[in-house]
């Protein structure tokens, strides 16, 4: 089995954060028993302002579980989201995790996927795409990482507060879903492969017809203290229809 998850938003310091962490640990435990590979498609952490986060006490059980998982022979892949894109390759290597570019084409012996965090497809939100380009600028990242850790945490908190303010605006909510035209172009560009992404917090399975070809777009759910969700690909399932399934933990 291959597992896909995103938008866990791991954090610390609140009962809700602890409940989500416990759920994610159960997920990693299940992956150890059932999966050959795990694809983490961004926003696994609520924020990551620099690799000092590796030392955060509340994250240690997660890091240990990830190391155990990779040592048990389960391949773990990480694609950056818009909250944890500063997780460096060195930090990932320490955890035994492979870094993936966004988007990434996953070619299996009998199926092809396009994996993405999903924010790249939200092209109707021009302000967000401008913000994204800024924070992905290596010069700006270097400047940010030059600030003391506590300053970076304050900036992250401020950005989060600001984006939460935007999210309560109904019109903005409309805008932050993916652009259908962008999704169709992406499908076309990657041979109409099955798309898997998160970010929008709108879990659903969409059946699209692009150039007369059926394309599936699976949107991953964001996690809550009550519910974690992931997709599982079963290479041994008999029917194509039953190979990719949604599970809760
Ligand atoms: Mn996101």
mmCIF file with all atom_site columns, N, CA and C in Angstrom, residues 121-189:
data_model
loop_
_atom_site.group_PDB
_atom_site.id
_atom_site.type_symbol
_atom_site.label_atom_id
_atom_site.label_alt_id
_atom_site.label_comp_id
_atom_site.label_asym_id
_atom_site.label_entity_id
_atom_site.label_seq_id
_atom_site.pdbx_PDB_ins_code
_atom_site.Cartn_x
_atom_site.Cartn_y
_atom_site.Cartn_z
_atom_site.occupancy
_atom_site.B_iso_or_equiv
_atom_site.pdbx_formal_charge
_atom_site.auth_seq_id
_atom_site.auth_comp_id
_atom_site.auth_asym_id
_atom_site.auth_atom_id
_atom_site.pdbx_PDB_model_num
ATOM 1   N N  . UNK A 1 121 ? -2.192  25.580 -7.788  1.00 0.00 ? 121 UNK A N  1
ATOM 2   C CA . UNK A 1 121 ? -3.352  25.549 -8.681  1.00 0.00 ? 121 UNK A CA 1
ATOM 3   C C  . UNK A 1 121 ? -4.373  26.646 -8.359  1.00 0.00 ? 121 UNK A C  1
ATOM 4   N N  . UNK A 1 122 ? -4.141  27.367 -7.251  1.00 0.00 ? 122 UNK A N  1
ATOM 5   C CA . UNK A 1 122 ? -5.101  28.408 -6.853  1.00 0.00 ? 122 UNK A CA 1
ATOM 6   C C  . UNK A 1 122 ? -4.748  29.722 -7.550  1.00 0.00 ? 122 UNK A C  1
ATOM 7   N N  . UNK A 1 123 ? -4.734  29.674 -8.859  1.00 0.00 ? 123 UNK A N  1
ATOM 8   C CA . UNK A 1 123 ? -4.217  30.812 -9.633  1.00 0.00 ? 123 UNK A CA 1
ATOM 9   C C  . UNK A 1 123 ? -5.178  32.000 -9.687  1.00 0.00 ? 123 UNK A C  1
ATOM 10  N N  . UNK A 1 124 ? -6.446  31.783 -9.268  1.00 0.00 ? 124 UNK A N  1
ATOM 11  C CA . UNK A 1 124 ? -7.386  32.917 -9.266  1.00 0.00 ? 124 UNK A CA 1
ATOM 12  C C  . UNK A 1 124 ? -7.075  33.880 -8.130  1.00 0.00 ? 124 UNK A C  1
ATOM 13  N N  . UNK A 1 125 ? -6.367  33.380 -7.115  1.00 0.00 ? 125 UNK A N  1
ATOM 14  C CA . UNK A 1 125 ? -6.014  34.225 -5.972  1.00 0.00 ? 125 UNK A CA 1
ATOM 15  C C  . UNK A 1 125 ? -4.662  34.903 -6.267  1.00 0.00 ? 125 UNK A C  1
ATOM 16  N N  . UNK A 1 126 ? -4.750  36.010 -6.957  1.00 0.00 ? 126 UNK A N  1
ATOM 17  C CA . UNK A 1 126 ? -3.550  36.694 -7.443  1.00 0.00 ? 126 UNK A CA 1
ATOM 18  C C  . UNK A 1 126 ? -2.682  37.178 -6.274  1.00 0.00 ? 126 UNK A C  1
ATOM 19  N N  . UNK A 1 127 ? -3.327  37.690 -5.238  1.00 0.00 ? 127 UNK A N  1
ATOM 20  C CA . UNK A 1 127 ? -2.585  38.193 -4.070  1.00 0.00 ? 127 UNK A CA 1
ATOM 21  C C  . UNK A 1 127 ? -1.796  37.054 -3.426  1.00 0.00 ? 127 UNK A C  1
ATOM 22  N N  . UNK A 1 128 ? -2.437  35.879 -3.333  1.00 0.00 ? 128 UNK A N  1
ATOM 23  C CA . UNK A 1 128 ? -1.749  34.735 -2.739  1.00 0.00 ? 128 UNK A CA 1
ATOM 24  C C  . UNK A 1 128 ? -0.559  34.297 -3.584  1.00 0.00 ? 128 UNK A C  1
ATOM 25  N N  . UNK A 1 129 ? -0.730  34.259 -4.913  1.00 0.00 ? 129 UNK A N  1
ATOM 26  C CA . UNK A 1 129 ? 0.369   33.824 -5.790  1.00 0.00 ? 129 UNK A CA 1
ATOM 27  C C  . UNK A 1 129 ? 1.547   34.798 -5.714  1.00 0.00 ? 129 UNK A C  1
ATOM 28  N N  . UNK A 1 130 ? 1.232   36.087 -5.520  1.00 0.00 ? 130 UNK A N  1
ATOM 29  C CA . UNK A 1 130 ? 2.291   37.087 -5.376  1.00 0.00 ? 130 UNK A CA 1
ATOM 30  C C  . UNK A 1 130 ? 3.048   36.842 -4.057  1.00 0.00 ? 130 UNK A C  1
ATOM 31  N N  . UNK A 1 131 ? 2.282   36.587 -3.004  1.00 0.00 ? 131 UNK A N  1
ATOM 32  C CA . UNK A 1 131 ? 2.863   36.275 -1.695  1.00 0.00 ? 131 UNK A CA 1
ATOM 33  C C  . UNK A 1 131 ? 3.740   35.017 -1.794  1.00 0.00 ? 131 UNK A C  1
ATOM 34  N N  . UNK A 1 132 ? 3.226   34.003 -2.505  1.00 0.00 ? 132 UNK A N  1
ATOM 35  C CA . UNK A 1 132 ? 3.949   32.730 -2.643  1.00 0.00 ? 132 UNK A CA 1
ATOM 36  C C  . UNK A 1 132 ? 5.296   32.945 -3.342  1.00 0.00 ? 132 UNK A C  1
ATOM 37  N N  . UNK A 1 133 ? 5.264   33.734 -4.417  1.00 0.00 ? 133 UNK A N  1
ATOM 38  C CA . UNK A 1 133 ? 6.498   34.004 -5.161  1.00 0.00 ? 133 UNK A CA 1
ATOM 39  C C  . UNK A 1 133 ? 7.514   34.712 -4.256  1.00 0.00 ? 133 UNK A C  1
ATOM 40  N N  . UNK A 1 134 ? 7.030   35.621 -3.432  1.00 0.00 ? 134 UNK A N  1
ATOM 41  C CA . UNK A 1 134 ? 7.911   36.358 -2.519  1.00 0.00 ? 134 UNK A CA 1
ATOM 42  C C  . UNK A 1 134 ? 8.567   35.423 -1.515  1.00 0.00 ? 134 UNK A C  1
ATOM 43  N N  . UNK A 1 135 ? 7.762   34.607 -0.845  1.00 0.00 ? 135 UNK A N  1
ATOM 44  C CA . UNK A 1 135 ? 8.339   33.769 0.217   1.00 0.00 ? 135 UNK A CA 1
ATOM 45  C C  . UNK A 1 135 ? 9.177   32.612 -0.329  1.00 0.00 ? 135 UNK A C  1
ATOM 46  N N  . UNK A 1 136 ? 9.040   32.322 -1.635  1.00 0.00 ? 136 UNK A N  1
ATOM 47  C CA . UNK A 1 136 ? 9.889   31.285 -2.219  1.00 0.00 ? 136 UNK A CA 1
ATOM 48  C C  . UNK A 1 136 ? 11.176  31.858 -2.830  1.00 0.00 ? 136 UNK A C  1
ATOM 49  N N  . UNK A 1 137 ? 11.322  33.177 -2.768  1.00 0.00 ? 137 UNK A N  1
ATOM 50  C CA . UNK A 1 137 ? 12.530  33.821 -3.270  1.00 0.00 ? 137 UNK A CA 1
ATOM 51  C C  . UNK A 1 137 ? 13.700  33.497 -2.327  1.00 0.00 ? 137 UNK A C  1
ATOM 52  N N  . UNK A 1 138 ? 14.755  32.838 -2.856  1.00 0.00 ? 138 UNK A N  1
ATOM 53  C CA . UNK A 1 138 ? 15.870  32.417 -1.981  1.00 0.00 ? 138 UNK A CA 1
ATOM 54  C C  . UNK A 1 138 ? 16.486  33.577 -1.193  1.00 0.00 ? 138 UNK A C  1
ATOM 55  N N  . UNK A 1 139 ? 16.519  34.779 -1.801  1.00 0.00 ? 139 UNK A N  1
ATOM 56  C CA . UNK A 1 139 ? 17.109  35.932 -1.106  1.00 0.00 ? 139 UNK A CA 1
ATOM 57  C C  . UNK A 1 139 ? 16.262  36.323 0.101   1.00 0.00 ? 139 UNK A C  1
ATOM 58  N N  . UNK A 1 140 ? 14.958  36.290 -0.102  1.00 0.00 ? 140 UNK A N  1
ATOM 59  C CA . UNK A 1 140 ? 14.054  36.658 0.999   1.00 0.00 ? 140 UNK A CA 1
ATOM 60  C C  . UNK A 1 140 ? 14.082  35.583 2.089   1.00 0.00 ? 140 UNK A C  1
ATOM 61  N N  . UNK A 1 141 ? 14.190  34.332 1.659   1.00 0.00 ? 141 UNK A N  1
ATOM 62  C CA . UNK A 1 141 ? 14.295  33.245 2.646   1.00 0.00 ? 141 UNK A CA 1
ATOM 63  C C  . UNK A 1 141 ? 15.570  33.378 3.480   1.00 0.00 ? 141 UNK A C  1
ATOM 64  N N  . UNK A 1 142 ? 16.677  33.716 2.808   1.00 0.00 ? 142 UNK A N  1
ATOM 65  C CA . UNK A 1 142 ? 17.954  33.859 3.517   1.00 0.00 ? 142 UNK A CA 1
ATOM 66  C C  . UNK A 1 142 ? 17.862  35.003 4.538   1.00 0.00 ? 142 UNK A C  1
ATOM 67  N N  . UNK A 1 143 ? 17.198  36.083 4.127   1.00 0.00 ? 143 UNK A N  1
ATOM 68  C CA . UNK A 1 143 ? 17.035  37.217 5.029   1.00 0.00 ? 143 UNK A CA 1
ATOM 69  C C  . UNK A 1 143 ? 16.189  36.813 6.246   1.00 0.00 ? 143 UNK A C  1
ATOM 70  N N  . UNK A 1 144 ? 15.094  36.141 5.979   1.00 0.00 ? 144 UNK A N  1
ATOM 71  C CA . UNK A 1 144 ? 14.196  35.691 7.049   1.00 0.00 ? 144 UNK A CA 1
ATOM 72  C C  . UNK A 1 144 ? 14.937  34.779 8.031   1.00 0.00 ? 144 UNK A C  1
ATOM 73  N N  . UNK A 1 145 ? 15.712  33.821 7.470   1.00 0.00 ? 145 UNK A N  1
ATOM 74  C CA . UNK A 1 145 ? 16.431  32.861 8.327   1.00 0.00 ? 145 UNK A CA 1
ATOM 75  C C  . UNK A 1 145 ? 17.560  33.533 9.116   1.00 0.00 ? 145 UNK A C  1
ATOM 76  N N  . UNK A 1 146 ? 17.909  34.760 8.725   1.00 0.00 ? 146 UNK A N  1
ATOM 77  C CA . UNK A 1 146 ? 18.922  35.511 9.464   1.00 0.00 ? 146 UNK A CA 1
ATOM 78  C C  . UNK A 1 146 ? 18.389  36.128 10.746  1.00 0.00 ? 146 UNK A C  1
ATOM 79  N N  . UNK A 1 147 ? 17.070  36.217 10.875  1.00 0.00 ? 147 UNK A N  1
ATOM 80  C CA . UNK A 1 147 ? 16.476  36.768 12.106  1.00 0.00 ? 147 UNK A CA 1
ATOM 81  C C  . UNK A 1 147 ? 16.565  35.737 13.220  1.00 0.00 ? 147 UNK A C  1
ATOM 82  N N  . UNK A 1 148 ? 16.570  36.188 14.476  1.00 0.00 ? 148 UNK A N  1
ATOM 83  C CA . UNK A 1 148 ? 16.535  35.220 15.584  1.00 0.00 ? 148 UNK A CA 1
ATOM 84  C C  . UNK A 1 148 ? 15.264  34.360 15.510  1.00 0.00 ? 148 UNK A C  1
ATOM 85  N N  . UNK A 1 149 ? 15.361  33.164 16.039  1.00 0.00 ? 149 UNK A N  1
ATOM 86  C CA . UNK A 1 149 ? 14.255  32.199 15.997  1.00 0.00 ? 149 UNK A CA 1
ATOM 87  C C  . UNK A 1 149 ? 12.953  32.801 16.529  1.00 0.00 ? 149 UNK A C  1
ATOM 88  N N  . UNK A 1 150 ? 13.039  33.511 17.664  1.00 0.00 ? 150 UNK A N  1
ATOM 89  C CA . UNK A 1 150 ? 11.808  34.043 18.262  1.00 0.00 ? 150 UNK A CA 1
ATOM 90  C C  . UNK A 1 150 ? 11.159  35.105 17.375  1.00 0.00 ? 150 UNK A C  1
ATOM 91  N N  . UNK A 1 151 ? 11.959  35.847 16.646  1.00 0.00 ? 151 UNK A N  1
ATOM 92  C CA . UNK A 1 151 ? 11.416  36.857 15.724  1.00 0.00 ? 151 UNK A CA 1
ATOM 93  C C  . UNK A 1 151 ? 10.692  36.150 14.577  1.00 0.00 ? 151 UNK A C  1
ATOM 94  N N  . UNK A 1 152 ? 11.315  35.089 14.088  1.00 0.00 ? 152 UNK A N  1
ATOM 95  C CA . UNK A 1 152 ? 10.702  34.322 12.999  1.00 0.00 ? 152 UNK A CA 1
ATOM 96  C C  . UNK A 1 152 ? 9.355   33.732 13.441  1.00 0.00 ? 152 UNK A C  1
ATOM 97  N N  . UNK A 1 153 ? 9.325   33.276 14.704  1.00 0.00 ? 153 UNK A N  1
ATOM 98  C CA . UNK A 1 153 ? 8.064   32.710 15.223  1.00 0.00 ? 153 UNK A CA 1
ATOM 99  C C  . UNK A 1 153 ? 6.981   33.768 15.298  1.00 0.00 ? 153 UNK A C  1
ATOM 100 N N  . UNK A 1 154 ? 7.367   34.965 15.705  1.00 0.00 ? 154 UNK A N  1
ATOM 101 C CA . UNK A 1 154 ? 6.406   36.076 15.774  1.00 0.00 ? 154 UNK A CA 1
ATOM 102 C C  . UNK A 1 154 ? 5.876   36.423 14.385  1.00 0.00 ? 154 UNK A C  1
ATOM 103 N N  . UNK A 1 155 ? 6.784   36.441 13.413  1.00 0.00 ? 155 UNK A N  1
ATOM 104 C CA . UNK A 1 155 ? 6.372   36.763 12.043  1.00 0.00 ? 155 UNK A CA 1
ATOM 105 C C  . UNK A 1 155 ? 5.397   35.690 11.533  1.00 0.00 ? 155 UNK A C  1
ATOM 106 N N  . UNK A 1 156 ? 5.728   34.420 11.812  1.00 0.00 ? 156 UNK A N  1
ATOM 107 C CA . UNK A 1 156 ? 4.861   33.315 11.376  1.00 0.00 ? 156 UNK A CA 1
ATOM 108 C C  . UNK A 1 156 ? 3.482   33.443 12.009  1.00 0.00 ? 156 UNK A C  1
ATOM 109 N N  . UNK A 1 157 ? 3.460   33.798 13.303  1.00 0.00 ? 157 UNK A N  1
ATOM 110 C CA . UNK A 1 157 ? 2.183   33.926 14.002  1.00 0.00 ? 157 UNK A CA 1
ATOM 111 C C  . UNK A 1 157 ? 1.366   35.063 13.384  1.00 0.00 ? 157 UNK A C  1
ATOM 112 N N  . UNK A 1 158 ? 2.049   36.129 13.049  1.00 0.00 ? 158 UNK A N  1
ATOM 113 C CA . UNK A 1 158 ? 1.360   37.273 12.451  1.00 0.00 ? 158 UNK A CA 1
ATOM 114 C C  . UNK A 1 158 ? 0.777   36.904 11.076  1.00 0.00 ? 158 UNK A C  1
ATOM 115 N N  . UNK A 1 159 ? 1.571   36.193 10.283  1.00 0.00 ? 159 UNK A N  1
ATOM 116 C CA . UNK A 1 159 ? 1.107   35.794 8.949   1.00 0.00 ? 159 UNK A CA 1
ATOM 117 C C  . UNK A 1 159 ? -0.103  34.864 9.054   1.00 0.00 ? 159 UNK A C  1
ATOM 118 N N  . UNK A 1 160 ? -0.059  33.983 10.073  1.00 0.00 ? 160 UNK A N  1
ATOM 119 C CA . UNK A 1 160 ? -1.155  33.038 10.254  1.00 0.00 ? 160 UNK A CA 1
ATOM 120 C C  . UNK A 1 160 ? -2.432  33.777 10.668  1.00 0.00 ? 160 UNK A C  1
ATOM 121 N N  . UNK A 1 161 ? -2.245  34.738 11.573  1.00 0.00 ? 161 UNK A N  1
ATOM 122 C CA . UNK A 1 161 ? -3.374  35.542 12.039  1.00 0.00 ? 161 UNK A CA 1
ATOM 123 C C  . UNK A 1 161 ? -4.001  36.281 10.860  1.00 0.00 ? 161 UNK A C  1
ATOM 124 N N  . UNK A 1 162 ? -3.142  36.799 10.006  1.00 0.00 ? 162 UNK A N  1
ATOM 125 C CA . UNK A 1 162 ? -3.620  37.564 8.869   1.00 0.00 ? 162 UNK A CA 1
ATOM 126 C C  . UNK A 1 162 ? -4.370  36.663 7.873   1.00 0.00 ? 162 UNK A C  1
ATOM 127 N N  . UNK A 1 163 ? -3.829  35.438 7.627   1.00 0.00 ? 163 UNK A N  1
ATOM 128 C CA . UNK A 1 163 ? -4.487  34.556 6.659   1.00 0.00 ? 163 UNK A CA 1
ATOM 129 C C  . UNK A 1 163 ? -5.792  34.014 7.240   1.00 0.00 ? 163 UNK A C  1
ATOM 130 N N  . UNK A 1 164 ? -5.875  33.833 8.568   1.00 0.00 ? 164 UNK A N  1
ATOM 131 C CA . UNK A 1 164 ? -7.125  33.386 9.177   1.00 0.00 ? 164 UNK A CA 1
ATOM 132 C C  . UNK A 1 164 ? -8.182  34.468 9.056   1.00 0.00 ? 164 UNK A C  1
ATOM 133 N N  . UNK A 1 165 ? -7.756  35.698 9.166   1.00 0.00 ? 165 UNK A N  1
ATOM 134 C CA . UNK A 1 165 ? -8.674  36.825 8.982   1.00 0.00 ? 165 UNK A CA 1
ATOM 135 C C  . UNK A 1 165 ? -9.263  36.820 7.586   1.00 0.00 ? 165 UNK A C  1
ATOM 136 N N  . UNK A 1 166 ? -8.418  36.487 6.613   1.00 0.00 ? 166 UNK A N  1
ATOM 137 C CA . UNK A 1 166 ? -8.876  36.451 5.224   1.00 0.00 ? 166 UNK A CA 1
ATOM 138 C C  . UNK A 1 166 ? -9.843  35.307 4.994   1.00 0.00 ? 166 UNK A C  1
ATOM 139 N N  . UNK A 1 167 ? -9.591  34.198 5.701   1.00 0.00 ? 167 UNK A N  1
ATOM 140 C CA . UNK A 1 167 ? -10.391 33.007 5.445   1.00 0.00 ? 167 UNK A CA 1
ATOM 141 C C  . UNK A 1 167 ? -11.862 33.173 5.879   1.00 0.00 ? 167 UNK A C  1
ATOM 142 N N  . UNK A 1 168 ? -12.120 34.079 6.830   1.00 0.00 ? 168 UNK A N  1
ATOM 143 C CA . UNK A 1 168 ? -13.500 34.266 7.277   1.00 0.00 ? 168 UNK A CA 1
ATOM 144 C C  . UNK A 1 168 ? -14.297 35.076 6.243   1.00 0.00 ? 168 UNK A C  1
ATOM 145 N N  . UNK A 1 169 ? -13.613 35.649 5.315   1.00 0.00 ? 169 UNK A N  1
ATOM 146 C CA . UNK A 1 169 ? -14.260 36.420 4.261   1.00 0.00 ? 169 UNK A CA 1
ATOM 147 C C  . UNK A 1 169 ? -14.791 35.457 3.199   1.00 0.00 ? 169 UNK A C  1
ATOM 148 N N  . UNK A 1 170 ? -16.122 35.431 3.052   1.00 0.00 ? 170 UNK A N  1
ATOM 149 C CA . UNK A 1 170 ? -16.765 34.452 2.155   1.00 0.00 ? 170 UNK A CA 1
ATOM 150 C C  . UNK A 1 170 ? -16.230 34.561 0.726   1.00 0.00 ? 170 UNK A C  1
ATOM 151 N N  . UNK A 1 171 ? -16.019 35.768 0.288   1.00 0.00 ? 171 UNK A N  1
ATOM 152 C CA . UNK A 1 171 ? -15.544 35.962 -1.076  1.00 0.00 ? 171 UNK A CA 1
ATOM 153 C C  . UNK A 1 171 ? -14.142 35.381 -1.259  1.00 0.00 ? 171 UNK A C  1
ATOM 154 N N  . UNK A 1 172 ? -13.286 35.596 -0.276  1.00 0.00 ? 172 UNK A N  1
ATOM 155 C CA . UNK A 1 172 ? -11.925 35.072 -0.339  1.00 0.00 ? 172 UNK A CA 1
ATOM 156 C C  . UNK A 1 172 ? -11.971 33.552 -0.379  1.00 0.00 ? 172 UNK A C  1
ATOM 157 N N  . UNK A 1 173 ? -12.896 32.974 0.403   1.00 0.00 ? 173 UNK A N  1
ATOM 158 C CA . UNK A 1 173 ? -13.036 31.528 0.448   1.00 0.00 ? 173 UNK A CA 1
ATOM 159 C C  . UNK A 1 173 ? -13.333 30.989 -0.955  1.00 0.00 ? 173 UNK A C  1
ATOM 160 N N  . UNK A 1 174 ? -14.217 31.677 -1.664  1.00 0.00 ? 174 UNK A N  1
ATOM 161 C CA . UNK A 1 174 ? -14.520 31.302 -3.041  1.00 0.00 ? 174 UNK A CA 1
ATOM 162 C C  . UNK A 1 174 ? -13.245 31.313 -3.888  1.00 0.00 ? 174 UNK A C  1
ATOM 163 N N  . UNK A 1 175 ? -12.436 32.329 -3.673  1.00 0.00 ? 175 UNK A N  1
ATOM 164 C CA . UNK A 1 175 ? -11.254 32.536 -4.491  1.00 0.00 ? 175 UNK A CA 1
ATOM 165 C C  . UNK A 1 175 ? -10.152 31.509 -4.230  1.00 0.00 ? 175 UNK A C  1
ATOM 166 N N  . UNK A 1 176 ? -10.104 30.963 -3.018  1.00 0.00 ? 176 UNK A N  1
ATOM 167 C CA . UNK A 1 176 ? -8.935  30.148 -2.690  1.00 0.00 ? 176 UNK A CA 1
ATOM 168 C C  . UNK A 1 176 ? -9.079  28.677 -3.094  1.00 0.00 ? 176 UNK A C  1
ATOM 169 N N  . UNK A 1 177 ? -10.108 28.319 -3.835  1.00 0.00 ? 177 UNK A N  1
ATOM 170 C CA . UNK A 1 177 ? -10.134 26.960 -4.372  1.00 0.00 ? 177 UNK A CA 1
ATOM 171 C C  . UNK A 1 177 ? -9.253  26.952 -5.633  1.00 0.00 ? 177 UNK A C  1
ATOM 172 N N  . UNK A 1 178 ? -8.998  25.755 -6.138  1.00 0.00 ? 178 UNK A N  1
ATOM 173 C CA . UNK A 1 178 ? -8.162  25.675 -7.338  1.00 0.00 ? 178 UNK A CA 1
ATOM 174 C C  . UNK A 1 178 ? -8.903  26.275 -8.531  1.00 0.00 ? 178 UNK A C  1
ATOM 175 N N  . UNK A 1 179 ? -8.141  26.691 -9.523  1.00 0.00 ? 179 UNK A N  1
ATOM 176 C CA . UNK A 1 179 ? -8.726  27.165 -10.766 1.00 0.00 ? 179 UNK A CA 1
ATOM 177 C C  . UNK A 1 179 ? -8.941  25.947 -11.665 1.00 0.00 ? 179 UNK A C  1
ATOM 178 N N  . UNK A 1 180 ? -10.160 25.782 -12.156 1.00 0.00 ? 180 UNK A N  1
ATOM 179 C CA . UNK A 1 180 ? -10.467 24.619 -13.006 1.00 0.00 ? 180 UNK A CA 1
ATOM 180 C C  . UNK A 1 180 ? -9.589  24.615 -14.267 1.00 0.00 ? 180 UNK A C  1
ATOM 181 N N  . UNK A 1 181 ? -9.374  25.802 -14.823 1.00 0.00 ? 181 UNK A N  1
ATOM 182 C CA . UNK A 1 181 ? -8.574  25.892 -16.055 1.00 0.00 ? 181 UNK A CA 1
ATOM 183 C C  . UNK A 1 181 ? -7.121  25.458 -15.782 1.00 0.00 ? 181 UNK A C  1
ATOM 184 N N  . UNK A 1 182 ? -6.585  25.867 -14.621 1.00 0.00 ? 182 UNK A N  1
ATOM 185 C CA . UNK A 1 182 ? -5.214  25.499 -14.270 1.00 0.00 ? 182 UNK A CA 1
ATOM 186 C C  . UNK A 1 182 ? -5.103  23.988 -14.060 1.00 0.00 ? 182 UNK A C  1
ATOM 187 N N  . UNK A 1 183 ? -6.101  23.432 -13.400 1.00 0.00 ? 183 UNK A N  1
ATOM 188 C CA . UNK A 1 183 ? -6.124  21.985 -13.164 1.00 0.00 ? 183 UNK A CA 1
ATOM 189 C C  . UNK A 1 183 ? -6.172  21.231 -14.498 1.00 0.00 ? 183 UNK A C  1
ATOM 190 N N  . UNK A 1 184 ? -6.998  21.714 -15.405 1.00 0.00 ? 184 UNK A N  1
ATOM 191 C CA . UNK A 1 184 ? -7.106  21.053 -16.716 1.00 0.00 ? 184 UNK A CA 1
ATOM 192 C C  . UNK A 1 184 ? -5.779  21.111 -17.478 1.00 0.00 ? 184 UNK A C  1
ATOM 193 N N  . UNK A 1 185 ? -5.107  22.256 -17.404 1.00 0.00 ? 185 UNK A N  1
ATOM 194 C CA . UNK A 1 185 ? -3.791  22.388 -18.056 1.00 0.00 ? 185 UNK A CA 1
ATOM 195 C C  . UNK A 1 185 ? -2.788  21.419 -17.447 1.00 0.00 ? 185 UNK A C  1
ATOM 196 N N  . UNK A 1 186 ? -2.857  21.301 -16.134 1.00 0.00 ? 186 UNK A N  1
ATOM 197 C CA . UNK A 1 186 ? -1.939  20.396 -15.433 1.00 0.00 ? 186 UNK A CA 1
ATOM 198 C C  . UNK A 1 186 ? -2.182  18.951 -15.861 1.00 0.00 ? 186 UNK A C  1
ATOM 199 N N  . UNK A 1 187 ? -3.447  18.571 -15.961 1.00 0.00 ? 187 UNK A N  1
ATOM 200 C CA . UNK A 1 187 ? -3.806  17.206 -16.385 1.00 0.00 ? 187 UNK A CA 1
ATOM 201 C C  . UNK A 1 187 ? -3.284  16.939 -17.794 1.00 0.00 ? 187 UNK A C  1
ATOM 202 N N  . UNK A 1 188 ? -3.502  17.895 -18.659 1.00 0.00 ? 188 UNK A N  1
ATOM 203 C CA . UNK A 1 188 ? -3.057  17.821 -20.053 1.00 0.00 ? 188 UNK A CA 1
ATOM 204 C C  . UNK A 1 188 ? -1.531  17.651 -20.128 1.00 0.00 ? 188 UNK A C  1
ATOM 205 N N  . UNK A 1 189 ? -0.859  18.470 -19.313 1.00 0.00 ? 189 UNK A N  1
ATOM 206 C CA . UNK A 1 189 ? 0.603   18.506 -19.297 1.00 0.00 ? 189 UNK A CA 1
ATOM 207 C C  . UNK A 1 189 ? 1.207   17.177 -18.822 1.00 0.00 ? 189 UNK A C  1
#
